[in-house]
mmCIF file of C-alpha atoms and ligand atoms in Angstrom:
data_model
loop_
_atom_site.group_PDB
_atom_site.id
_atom_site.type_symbol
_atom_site.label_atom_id
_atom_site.label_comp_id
_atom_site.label_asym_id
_atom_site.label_seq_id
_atom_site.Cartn_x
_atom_site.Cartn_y
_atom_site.Cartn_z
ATOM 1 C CA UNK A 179 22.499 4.012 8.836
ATOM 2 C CA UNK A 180 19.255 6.304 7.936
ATOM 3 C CA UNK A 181 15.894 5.898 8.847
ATOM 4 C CA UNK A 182 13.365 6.373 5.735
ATOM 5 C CA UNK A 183 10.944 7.925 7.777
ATOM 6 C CA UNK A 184 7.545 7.595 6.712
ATOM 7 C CA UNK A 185 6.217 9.953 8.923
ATOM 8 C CA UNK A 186 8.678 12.666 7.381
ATOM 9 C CA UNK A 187 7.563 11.647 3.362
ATOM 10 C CA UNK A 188 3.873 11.015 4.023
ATOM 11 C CA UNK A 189 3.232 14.167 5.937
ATOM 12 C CA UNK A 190 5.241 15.784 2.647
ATOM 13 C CA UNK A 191 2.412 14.080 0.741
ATOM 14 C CA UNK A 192 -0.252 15.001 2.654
ATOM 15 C CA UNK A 193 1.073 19.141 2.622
ATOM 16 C CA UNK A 194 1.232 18.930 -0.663
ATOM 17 C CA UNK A 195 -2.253 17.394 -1.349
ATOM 18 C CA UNK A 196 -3.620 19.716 1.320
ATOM 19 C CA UNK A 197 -2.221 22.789 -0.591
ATOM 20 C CA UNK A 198 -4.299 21.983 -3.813
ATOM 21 C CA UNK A 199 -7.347 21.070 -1.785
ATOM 22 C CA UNK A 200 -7.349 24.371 -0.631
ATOM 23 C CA UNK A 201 -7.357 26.164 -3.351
ATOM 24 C CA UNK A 202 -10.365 24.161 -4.707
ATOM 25 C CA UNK A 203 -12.048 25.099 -1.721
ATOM 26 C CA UNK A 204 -11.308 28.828 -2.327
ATOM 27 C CA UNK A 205 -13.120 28.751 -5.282
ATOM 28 C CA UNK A 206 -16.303 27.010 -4.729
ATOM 29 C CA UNK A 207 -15.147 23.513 -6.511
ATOM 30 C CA UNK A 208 -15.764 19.746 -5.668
ATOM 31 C CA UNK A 209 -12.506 18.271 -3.449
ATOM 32 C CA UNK A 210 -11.833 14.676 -4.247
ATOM 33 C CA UNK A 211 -14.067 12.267 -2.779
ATOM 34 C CA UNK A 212 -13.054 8.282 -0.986
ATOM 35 C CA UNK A 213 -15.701 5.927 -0.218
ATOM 36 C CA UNK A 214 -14.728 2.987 1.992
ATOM 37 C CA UNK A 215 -16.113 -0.301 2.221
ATOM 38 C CA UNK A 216 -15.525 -2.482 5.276
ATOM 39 C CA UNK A 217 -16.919 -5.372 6.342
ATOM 40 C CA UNK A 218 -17.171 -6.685 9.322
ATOM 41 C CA UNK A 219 -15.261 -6.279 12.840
ATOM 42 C CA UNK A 220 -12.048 -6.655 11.803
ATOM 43 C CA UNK A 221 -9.592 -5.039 14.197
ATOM 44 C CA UNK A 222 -7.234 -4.276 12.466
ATOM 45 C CA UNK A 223 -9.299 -3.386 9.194
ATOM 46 C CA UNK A 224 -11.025 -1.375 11.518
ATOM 47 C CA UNK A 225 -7.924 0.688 12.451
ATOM 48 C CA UNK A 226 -7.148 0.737 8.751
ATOM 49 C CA UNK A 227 -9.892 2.106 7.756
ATOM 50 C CA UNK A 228 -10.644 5.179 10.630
ATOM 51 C CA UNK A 229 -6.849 5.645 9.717
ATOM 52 C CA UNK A 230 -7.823 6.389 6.110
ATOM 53 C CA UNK A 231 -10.724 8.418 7.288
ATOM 54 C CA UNK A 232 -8.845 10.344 9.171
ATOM 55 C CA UNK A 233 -6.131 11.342 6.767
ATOM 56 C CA UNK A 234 -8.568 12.320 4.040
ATOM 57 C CA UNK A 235 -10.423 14.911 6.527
ATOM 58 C CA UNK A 236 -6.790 16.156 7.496
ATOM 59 C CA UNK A 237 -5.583 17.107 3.938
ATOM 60 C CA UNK A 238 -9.841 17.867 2.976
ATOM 61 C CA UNK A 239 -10.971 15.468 1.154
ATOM 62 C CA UNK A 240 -14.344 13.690 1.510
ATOM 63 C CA UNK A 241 -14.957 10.625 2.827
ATOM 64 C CA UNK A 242 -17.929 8.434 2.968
ATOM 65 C CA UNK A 243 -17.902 4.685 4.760
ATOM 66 C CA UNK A 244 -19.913 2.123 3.862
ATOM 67 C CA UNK A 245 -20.171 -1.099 6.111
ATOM 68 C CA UNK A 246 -21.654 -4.177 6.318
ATOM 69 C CA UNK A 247 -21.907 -6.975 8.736
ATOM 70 C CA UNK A 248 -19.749 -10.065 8.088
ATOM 71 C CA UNK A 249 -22.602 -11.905 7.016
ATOM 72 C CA UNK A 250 -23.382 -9.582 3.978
ATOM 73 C CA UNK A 251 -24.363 -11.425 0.868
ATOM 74 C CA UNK A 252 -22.318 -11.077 -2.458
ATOM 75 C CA UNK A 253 -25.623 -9.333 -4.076
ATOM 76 C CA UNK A 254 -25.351 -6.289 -1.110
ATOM 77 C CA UNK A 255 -22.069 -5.941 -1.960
ATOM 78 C CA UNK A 256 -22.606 -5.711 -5.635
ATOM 79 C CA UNK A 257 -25.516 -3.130 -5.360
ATOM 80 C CA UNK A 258 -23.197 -1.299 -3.278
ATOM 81 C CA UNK A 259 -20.442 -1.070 -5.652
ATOM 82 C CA UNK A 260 -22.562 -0.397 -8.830
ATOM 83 C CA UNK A 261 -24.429 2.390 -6.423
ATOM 84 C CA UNK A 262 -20.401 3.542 -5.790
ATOM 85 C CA UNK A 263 -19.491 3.459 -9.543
ATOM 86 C CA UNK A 264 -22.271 5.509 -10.558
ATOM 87 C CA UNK A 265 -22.109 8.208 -7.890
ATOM 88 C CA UNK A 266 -20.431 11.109 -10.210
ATOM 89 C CA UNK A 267 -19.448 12.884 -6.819
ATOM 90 C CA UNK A 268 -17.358 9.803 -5.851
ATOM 91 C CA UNK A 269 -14.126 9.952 -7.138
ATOM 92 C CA UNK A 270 -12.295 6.484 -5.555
ATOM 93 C CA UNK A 271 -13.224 3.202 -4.380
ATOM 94 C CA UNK A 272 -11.539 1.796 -1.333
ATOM 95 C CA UNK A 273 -12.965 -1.772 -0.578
ATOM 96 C CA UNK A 274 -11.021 -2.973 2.661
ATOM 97 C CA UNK A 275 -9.538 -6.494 2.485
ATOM 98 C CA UNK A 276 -9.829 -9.457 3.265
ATOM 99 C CA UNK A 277 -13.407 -10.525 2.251
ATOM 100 C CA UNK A 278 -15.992 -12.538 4.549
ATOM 101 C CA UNK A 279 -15.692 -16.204 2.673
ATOM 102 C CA UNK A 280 -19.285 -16.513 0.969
ATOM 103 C CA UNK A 281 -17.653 -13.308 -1.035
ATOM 104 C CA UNK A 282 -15.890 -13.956 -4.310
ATOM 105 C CA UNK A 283 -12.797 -11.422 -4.175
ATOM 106 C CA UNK A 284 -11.876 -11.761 -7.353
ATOM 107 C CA UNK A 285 -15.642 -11.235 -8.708
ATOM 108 C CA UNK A 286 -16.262 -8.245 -6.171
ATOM 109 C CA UNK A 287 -12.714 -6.452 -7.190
ATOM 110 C CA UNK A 288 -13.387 -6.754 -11.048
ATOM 111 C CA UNK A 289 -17.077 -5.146 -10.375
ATOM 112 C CA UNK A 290 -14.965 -1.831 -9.175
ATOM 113 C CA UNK A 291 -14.542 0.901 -12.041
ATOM 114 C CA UNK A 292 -11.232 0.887 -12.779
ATOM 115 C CA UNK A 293 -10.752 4.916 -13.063
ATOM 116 C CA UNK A 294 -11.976 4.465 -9.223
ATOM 117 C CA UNK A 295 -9.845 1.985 -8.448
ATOM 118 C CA UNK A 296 -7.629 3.579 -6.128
ATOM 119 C CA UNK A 297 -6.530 0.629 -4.460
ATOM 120 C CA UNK A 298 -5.217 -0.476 -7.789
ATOM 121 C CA UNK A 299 -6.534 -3.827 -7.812
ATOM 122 C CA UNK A 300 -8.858 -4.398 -10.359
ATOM 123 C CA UNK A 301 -7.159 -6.545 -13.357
ATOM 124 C CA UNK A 302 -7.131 -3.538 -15.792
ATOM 125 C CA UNK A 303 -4.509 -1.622 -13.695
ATOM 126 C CA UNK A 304 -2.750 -4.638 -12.380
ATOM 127 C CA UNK A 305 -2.257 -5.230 -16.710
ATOM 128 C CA UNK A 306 -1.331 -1.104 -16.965
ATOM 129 C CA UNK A 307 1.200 -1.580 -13.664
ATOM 130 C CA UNK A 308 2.509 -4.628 -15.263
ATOM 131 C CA UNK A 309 3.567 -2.860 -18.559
ATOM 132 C CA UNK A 310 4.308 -0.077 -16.918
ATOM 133 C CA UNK A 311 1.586 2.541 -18.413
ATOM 134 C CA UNK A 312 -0.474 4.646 -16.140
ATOM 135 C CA UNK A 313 -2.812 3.565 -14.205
ATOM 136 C CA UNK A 314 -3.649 2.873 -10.271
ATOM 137 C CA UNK A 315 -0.521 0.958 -8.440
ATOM 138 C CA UNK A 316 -1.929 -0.841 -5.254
ATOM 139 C CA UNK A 317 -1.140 1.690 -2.287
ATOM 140 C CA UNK A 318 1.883 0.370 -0.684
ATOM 141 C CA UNK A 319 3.905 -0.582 -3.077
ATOM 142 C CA UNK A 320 3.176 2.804 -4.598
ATOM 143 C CA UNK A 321 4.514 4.126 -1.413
ATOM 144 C CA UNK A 322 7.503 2.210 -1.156
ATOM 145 C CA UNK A 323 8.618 3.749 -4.574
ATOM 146 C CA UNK A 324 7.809 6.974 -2.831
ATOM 147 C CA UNK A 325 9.865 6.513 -0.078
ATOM 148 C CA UNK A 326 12.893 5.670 -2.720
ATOM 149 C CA UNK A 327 12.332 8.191 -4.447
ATOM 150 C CA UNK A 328 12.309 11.066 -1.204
ATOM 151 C CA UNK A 329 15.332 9.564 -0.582
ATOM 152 C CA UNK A 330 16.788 9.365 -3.790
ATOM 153 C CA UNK A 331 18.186 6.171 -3.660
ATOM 154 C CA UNK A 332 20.224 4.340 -6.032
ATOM 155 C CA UNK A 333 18.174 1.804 -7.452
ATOM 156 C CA UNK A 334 19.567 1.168 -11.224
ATOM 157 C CA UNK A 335 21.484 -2.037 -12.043
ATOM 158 C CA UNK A 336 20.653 -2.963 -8.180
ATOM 159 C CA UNK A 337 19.706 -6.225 -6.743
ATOM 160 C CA UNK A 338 16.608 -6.431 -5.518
ATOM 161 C CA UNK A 339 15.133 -9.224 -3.114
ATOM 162 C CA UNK A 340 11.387 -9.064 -2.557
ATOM 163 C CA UNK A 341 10.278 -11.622 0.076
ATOM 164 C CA UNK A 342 6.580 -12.182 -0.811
ATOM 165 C CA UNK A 343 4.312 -12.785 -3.869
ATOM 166 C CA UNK A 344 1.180 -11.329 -2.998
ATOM 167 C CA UNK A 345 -0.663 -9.604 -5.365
ATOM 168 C CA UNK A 346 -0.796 -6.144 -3.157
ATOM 169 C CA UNK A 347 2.618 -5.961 -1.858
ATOM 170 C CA UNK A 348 5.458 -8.730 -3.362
ATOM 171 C CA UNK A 349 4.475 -9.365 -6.825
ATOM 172 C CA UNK A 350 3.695 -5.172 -7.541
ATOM 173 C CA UNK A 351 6.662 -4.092 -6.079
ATOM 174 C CA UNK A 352 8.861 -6.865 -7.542
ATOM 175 C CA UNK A 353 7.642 -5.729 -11.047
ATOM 176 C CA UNK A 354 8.030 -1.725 -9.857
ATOM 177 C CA UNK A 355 11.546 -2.447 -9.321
ATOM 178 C CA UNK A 356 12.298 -4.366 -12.364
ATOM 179 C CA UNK A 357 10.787 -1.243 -14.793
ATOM 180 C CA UNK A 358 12.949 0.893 -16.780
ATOM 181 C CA UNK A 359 11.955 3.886 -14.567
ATOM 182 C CA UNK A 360 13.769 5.833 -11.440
ATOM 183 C CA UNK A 361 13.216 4.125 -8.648
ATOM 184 C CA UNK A 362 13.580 1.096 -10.679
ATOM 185 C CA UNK A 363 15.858 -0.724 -12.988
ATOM 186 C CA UNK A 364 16.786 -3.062 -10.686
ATOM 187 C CA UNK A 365 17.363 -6.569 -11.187
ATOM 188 C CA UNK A 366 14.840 -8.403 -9.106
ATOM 189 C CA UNK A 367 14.538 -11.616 -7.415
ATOM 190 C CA UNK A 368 11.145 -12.290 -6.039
ATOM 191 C CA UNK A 369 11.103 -15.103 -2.990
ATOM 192 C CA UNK A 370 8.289 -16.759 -1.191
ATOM 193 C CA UNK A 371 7.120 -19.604 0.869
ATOM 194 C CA UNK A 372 9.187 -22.671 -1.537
ATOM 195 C CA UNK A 373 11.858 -20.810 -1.853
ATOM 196 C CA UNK A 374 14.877 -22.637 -1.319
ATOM 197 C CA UNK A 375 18.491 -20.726 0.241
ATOM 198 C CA UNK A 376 16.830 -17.926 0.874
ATOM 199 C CA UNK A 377 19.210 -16.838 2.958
ATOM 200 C CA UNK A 378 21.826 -16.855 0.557
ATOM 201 C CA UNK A 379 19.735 -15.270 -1.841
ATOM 202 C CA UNK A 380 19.075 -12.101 0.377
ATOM 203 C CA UNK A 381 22.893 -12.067 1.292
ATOM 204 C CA UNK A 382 22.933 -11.181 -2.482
ATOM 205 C CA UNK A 383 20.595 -8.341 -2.094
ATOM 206 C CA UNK A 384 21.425 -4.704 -2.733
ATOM 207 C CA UNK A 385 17.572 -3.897 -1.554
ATOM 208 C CA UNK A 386 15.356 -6.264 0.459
ATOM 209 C CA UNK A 387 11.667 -5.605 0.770
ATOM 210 C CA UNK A 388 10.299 -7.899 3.871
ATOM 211 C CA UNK A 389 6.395 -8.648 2.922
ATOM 212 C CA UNK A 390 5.745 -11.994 4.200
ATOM 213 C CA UNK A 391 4.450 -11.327 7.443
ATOM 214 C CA UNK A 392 5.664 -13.126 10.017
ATOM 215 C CA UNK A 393 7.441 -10.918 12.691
ATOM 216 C CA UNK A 394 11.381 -10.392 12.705
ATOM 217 C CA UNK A 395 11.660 -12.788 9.920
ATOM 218 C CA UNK A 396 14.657 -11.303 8.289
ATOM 219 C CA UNK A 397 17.925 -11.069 10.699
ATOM 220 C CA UNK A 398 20.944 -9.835 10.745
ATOM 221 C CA UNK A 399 22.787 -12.839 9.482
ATOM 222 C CA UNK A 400 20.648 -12.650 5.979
ATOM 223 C CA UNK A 401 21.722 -9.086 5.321
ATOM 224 C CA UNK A 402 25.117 -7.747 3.986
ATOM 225 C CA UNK A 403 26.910 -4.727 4.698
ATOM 226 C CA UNK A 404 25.219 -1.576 3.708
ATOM 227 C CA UNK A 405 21.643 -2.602 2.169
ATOM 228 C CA UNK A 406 18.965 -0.706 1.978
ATOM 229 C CA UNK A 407 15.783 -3.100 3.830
ATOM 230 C CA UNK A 408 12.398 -1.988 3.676
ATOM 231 C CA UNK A 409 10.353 -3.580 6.221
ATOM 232 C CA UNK A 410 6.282 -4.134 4.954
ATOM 233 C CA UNK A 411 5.524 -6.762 7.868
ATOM 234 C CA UNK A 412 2.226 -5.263 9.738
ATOM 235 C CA UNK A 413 1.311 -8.250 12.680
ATOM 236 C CA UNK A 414 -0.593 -7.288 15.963
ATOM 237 C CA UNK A 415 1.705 -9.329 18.320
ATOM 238 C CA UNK A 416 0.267 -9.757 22.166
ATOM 239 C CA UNK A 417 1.677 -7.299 24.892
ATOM 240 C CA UNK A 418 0.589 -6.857 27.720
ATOM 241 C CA UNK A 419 2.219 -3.616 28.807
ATOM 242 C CA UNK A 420 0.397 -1.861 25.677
ATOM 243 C CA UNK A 421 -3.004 -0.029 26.469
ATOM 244 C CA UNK A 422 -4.496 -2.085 23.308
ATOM 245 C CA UNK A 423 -2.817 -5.425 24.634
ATOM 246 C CA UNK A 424 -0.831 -5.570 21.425
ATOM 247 C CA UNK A 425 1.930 -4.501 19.819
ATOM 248 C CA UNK A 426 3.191 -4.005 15.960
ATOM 249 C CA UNK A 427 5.690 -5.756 14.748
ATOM 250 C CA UNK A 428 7.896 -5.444 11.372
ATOM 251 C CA UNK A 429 8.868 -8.661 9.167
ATOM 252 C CA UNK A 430 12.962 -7.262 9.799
ATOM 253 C CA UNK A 431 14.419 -7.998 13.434
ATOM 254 C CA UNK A 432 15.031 -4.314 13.667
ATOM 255 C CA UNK A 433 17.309 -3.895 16.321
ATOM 256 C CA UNK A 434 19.707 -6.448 14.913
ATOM 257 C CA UNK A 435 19.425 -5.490 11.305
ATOM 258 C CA UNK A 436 19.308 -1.932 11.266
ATOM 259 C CA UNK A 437 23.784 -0.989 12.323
ATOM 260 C CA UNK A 438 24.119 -3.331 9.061
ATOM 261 C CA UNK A 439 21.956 -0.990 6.503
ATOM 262 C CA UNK A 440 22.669 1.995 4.456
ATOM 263 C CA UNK A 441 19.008 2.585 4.715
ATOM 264 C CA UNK A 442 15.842 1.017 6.710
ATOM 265 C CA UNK A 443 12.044 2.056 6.918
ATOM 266 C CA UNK A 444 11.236 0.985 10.918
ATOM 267 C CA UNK A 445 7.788 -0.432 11.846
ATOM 268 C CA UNK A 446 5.589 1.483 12.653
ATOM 269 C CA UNK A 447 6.649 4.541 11.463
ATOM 270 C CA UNK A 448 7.495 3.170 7.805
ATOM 271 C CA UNK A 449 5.340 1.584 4.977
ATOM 272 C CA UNK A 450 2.437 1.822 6.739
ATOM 273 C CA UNK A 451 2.250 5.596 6.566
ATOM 274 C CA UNK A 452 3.193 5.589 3.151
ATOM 275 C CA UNK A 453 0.109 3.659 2.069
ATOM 276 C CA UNK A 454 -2.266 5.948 3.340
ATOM 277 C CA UNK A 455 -0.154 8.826 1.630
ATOM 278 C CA UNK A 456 -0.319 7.096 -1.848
ATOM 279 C CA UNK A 457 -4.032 5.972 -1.427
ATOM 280 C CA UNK A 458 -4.663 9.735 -0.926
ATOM 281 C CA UNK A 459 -2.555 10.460 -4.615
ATOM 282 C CA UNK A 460 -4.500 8.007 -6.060
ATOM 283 C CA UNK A 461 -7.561 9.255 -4.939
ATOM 284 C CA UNK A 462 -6.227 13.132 -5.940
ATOM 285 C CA UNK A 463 -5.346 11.112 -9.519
ATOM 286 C CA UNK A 464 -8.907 9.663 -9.656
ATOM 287 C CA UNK A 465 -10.485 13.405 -8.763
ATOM 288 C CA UNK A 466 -8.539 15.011 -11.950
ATOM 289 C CA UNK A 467 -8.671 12.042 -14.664
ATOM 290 C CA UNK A 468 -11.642 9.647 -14.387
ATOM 291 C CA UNK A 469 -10.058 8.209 -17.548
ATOM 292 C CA UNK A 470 -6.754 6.491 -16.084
ATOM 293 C CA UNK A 471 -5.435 6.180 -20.072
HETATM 294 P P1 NAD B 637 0.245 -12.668 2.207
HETATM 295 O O1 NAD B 637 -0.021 -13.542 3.373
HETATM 296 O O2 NAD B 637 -0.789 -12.507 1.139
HETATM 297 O O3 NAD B 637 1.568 -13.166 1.501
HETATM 298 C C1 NAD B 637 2.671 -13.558 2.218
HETATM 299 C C2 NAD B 637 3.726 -14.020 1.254
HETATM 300 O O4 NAD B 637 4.865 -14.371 1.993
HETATM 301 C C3 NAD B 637 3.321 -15.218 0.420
HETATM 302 O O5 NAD B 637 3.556 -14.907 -0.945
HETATM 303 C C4 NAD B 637 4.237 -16.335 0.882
HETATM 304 O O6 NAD B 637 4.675 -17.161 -0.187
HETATM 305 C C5 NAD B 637 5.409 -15.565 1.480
HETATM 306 N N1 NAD B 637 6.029 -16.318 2.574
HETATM 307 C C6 NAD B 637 5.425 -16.826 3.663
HETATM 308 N N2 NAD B 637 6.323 -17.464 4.438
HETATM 309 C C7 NAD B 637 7.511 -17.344 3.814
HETATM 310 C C8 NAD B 637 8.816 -17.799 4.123
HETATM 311 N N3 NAD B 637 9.076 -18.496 5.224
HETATM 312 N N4 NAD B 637 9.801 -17.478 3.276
HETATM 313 C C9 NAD B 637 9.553 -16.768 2.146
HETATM 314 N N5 NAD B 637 8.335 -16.320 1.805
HETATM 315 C C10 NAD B 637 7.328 -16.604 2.635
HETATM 316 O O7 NAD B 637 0.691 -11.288 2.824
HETATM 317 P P2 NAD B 637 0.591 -9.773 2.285
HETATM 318 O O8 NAD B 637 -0.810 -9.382 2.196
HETATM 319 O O9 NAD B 637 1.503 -9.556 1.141
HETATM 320 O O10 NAD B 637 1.220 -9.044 3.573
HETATM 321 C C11 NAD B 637 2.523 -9.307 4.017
HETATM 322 C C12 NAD B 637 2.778 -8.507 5.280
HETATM 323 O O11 NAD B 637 2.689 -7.132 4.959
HETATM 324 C C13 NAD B 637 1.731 -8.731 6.380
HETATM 325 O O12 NAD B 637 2.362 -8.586 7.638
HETATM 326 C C14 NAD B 637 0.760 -7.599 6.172
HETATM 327 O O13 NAD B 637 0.065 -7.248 7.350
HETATM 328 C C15 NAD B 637 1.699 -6.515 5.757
HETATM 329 N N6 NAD B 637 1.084 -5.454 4.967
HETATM 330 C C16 NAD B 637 1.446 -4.210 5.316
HETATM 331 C C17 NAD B 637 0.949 -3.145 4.600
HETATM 332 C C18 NAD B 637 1.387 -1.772 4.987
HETATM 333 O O14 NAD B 637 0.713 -0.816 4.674
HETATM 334 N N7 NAD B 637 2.544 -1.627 5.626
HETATM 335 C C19 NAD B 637 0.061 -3.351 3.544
HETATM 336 C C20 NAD B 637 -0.266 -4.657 3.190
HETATM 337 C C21 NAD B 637 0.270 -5.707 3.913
#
C-alpha cells in the first residue's frame, strides 16, 4: 500500500509556482493576484480561507480578502463582485462557499467573470470541463487528477466509483475520469444518496473517490483487493483531547481500508492540500490568459 501524499505533490506545486513568481519579481512585473470573499463566521470557511491566504503569500502571490457579515444583502455582494471583475490588477476570484440563505448562489456565481473564475464554478467552465476544452476545473477535483497524475497511476479502461454528485467534487471528477485524457479514460459509475447496492457497486471499483461526507463511510468490506481510494471527506468531528476540540475526519475508515489498497490519499494530509495547490494553478492560469479559450 502507498500513501498519495498530498503534502509531497502540493508542496511540488507550490515550488514550482514559487520558481516563476520569482522571476517576475526579478524583473519588476505584476505576480498573480487572488481576492477572497467570505462571509460570515464560518469556522471552517474561516480556516479555508487564512489557509488560502497563506499559501498564496508562501509561493508570492497577492492576496486581497474581502468579507462581509452574514447578514450581507445580495446587492453588497454584487457591487463587490462587479468592483472584483473590473479590477485589472485582480487576476482570480475566490468566493468561499456556502452562501448566507437570503443569497442566490447560483445568481452570485454566474455574476463572477469566468476568465477569473478560479474556483471553476461559473456555468461557462462547468460547460468547457464538461466537454473537456480548457477552462477553470473546480479546485479539488483538479487536484485529485493531480495527485493521479504525480503518481502515475493507471487510470485507462479502469472502473471508477465516485460516491457523491455535487457539483464541486462528485459530478466534476466523475466526468474528469470518464474523458479521453491521462488520468482519465475510465469507465465511471457515479453513486449518491438513492443509490441502491452500493456496496456491491464499489466492490466493483478499480478507483473509489469518497465525497459524500459523512465520516468513515466507506469500510473495508466495500473495497476489493488492491484499489486505489481517494478519500475527499473533510468533517470537524468533536474531540476533546485536540487543542481546537475537534478533529478531521476522512469519508474512508482509514485504518481498516488502507492494508486493502494499492493506493490511498489519508485525511488530512490528502485532497485537502491538493485544492489549495490547484486553486493556486488556476490562479497562475488566470494571471497569464485572461481569455480561458
Ligand atoms: P454535498 O453535501 O454537496 O454532497 C454530498 C453527496 O453525497 C450528495 O451528492 C449525496 O447524494 C451523497 N450522499 C450522501 N449520503 C450518501 C450515502 N449514504 N450514499 C451515497 N451517497 C451519499 O458534499 P460536497 O460538497 O461534495 O462535499 C463532500 C465531502 O467532501 C464533505 O465532507 C466536504 O467537507 C468535503 N470536501 C472536501 C474538500 C477538500 O478540499 N478535501 C473540498 C470540498 C468538499
Amino acid at each position: 500500500m502507498e500513501i498519495l501524499d498530498g503534502r509531497v505533490v502540493s508542496q511540488a506545486v507550490k515550488d514550482d509556482l514559487k520558481k516563476q513568481v520569482l522571476l517576475l519579481q526579478q524583473q519588476n512585473k505584476k505576480v498573480p493576484h487572488l481576492a477572497a470573499i467570505l462571509i460570515g463566521n464560518n469556522g471552517a470557511s474561516e480556516t479555508y480561507v487564512a489557509s488560502k491566504i497563506k499559501n498564496c503569500a508562501e509561493i508570492g502571490f497577492k492576496s486581497t480578502l474581502v468579507r462581509f457579515e452574514e447578514s450581507v444583502s445580495e446587492v453588497e455582494l454584487i457591487q463587490a463582485i462587479e468592483k472584483l471583475n473590473n479590477d485589472k490588477d485582480v487576476d482570480g476570484i475566490l468566493l468561499q462557499l456556502p452562501l448566507p440563505a437570503q443569497v442566490r448562489e447560483e445568481k452570485i456565481i454566474n455574476l463572477i467573470d469566468p476568465a477569473k473564475d478560479v474556483d471553476g464554478f461559473h456555468p461557462q467552465n462547468t460547460g468547457r470541463l464538461m466537454q473537456g476544452l480548457p477552462g477553470y476545473i473546480p479546485a479539488t477535483p483538479y487536484g485529485i487528477m493531480l495527485l493521479l497524475e504525480y503518481y502515475k497511476i493507471e487510470t485507462a479502461g479502469k472502473h471508477a466509483v465516485v460516491i457523491g454528485r455535487s457539483n464541486i467534487v462528485g459530478r466534476p471528477i466523475s466526468i474528469l475520469l470518464s474523458l479521453n485524457t491521462n488520468p482519465g479514460n475510465c469507465t465511471v459509475t457515479l453513486c449518491h444518496s438513492r443509490t441502491k447496492n452500493l456496496k456491491d457497486i464499489c466492490l466493483q471499483a478499480d478507483i473509489i473517490v469518497a465525497a459524500l461526507g459523512k465520516p468513515g463511510f466507506l469500510t473495508a468490506d466495500m473495497v476489493k483487493e488492491n484499489a486505489v481510494v481517494i478519500d475527499v471527506g473533510i468533517t470537524r468531528v468533536a474531540d476533546a483531547s485536540k487543542k481546537s476540540g475537534f478533529a478531521i475526519m476522512g469519508d474512508v475508515d482509514f485504518t481498516n481500508v488502507a492494508p486493502r489498497c494499492s493506493f490511498i490519499s489519508p485525511v488530512p494530509g490528502g485532497v485537502g492540500l491538493m485544492t489549495i495547490a490547484a486553486l493556486l494553478k488556476n490562479t497562475w492560469k488566470a494571471y497569464g490568459k485572461k481569455d480561458t479559450s
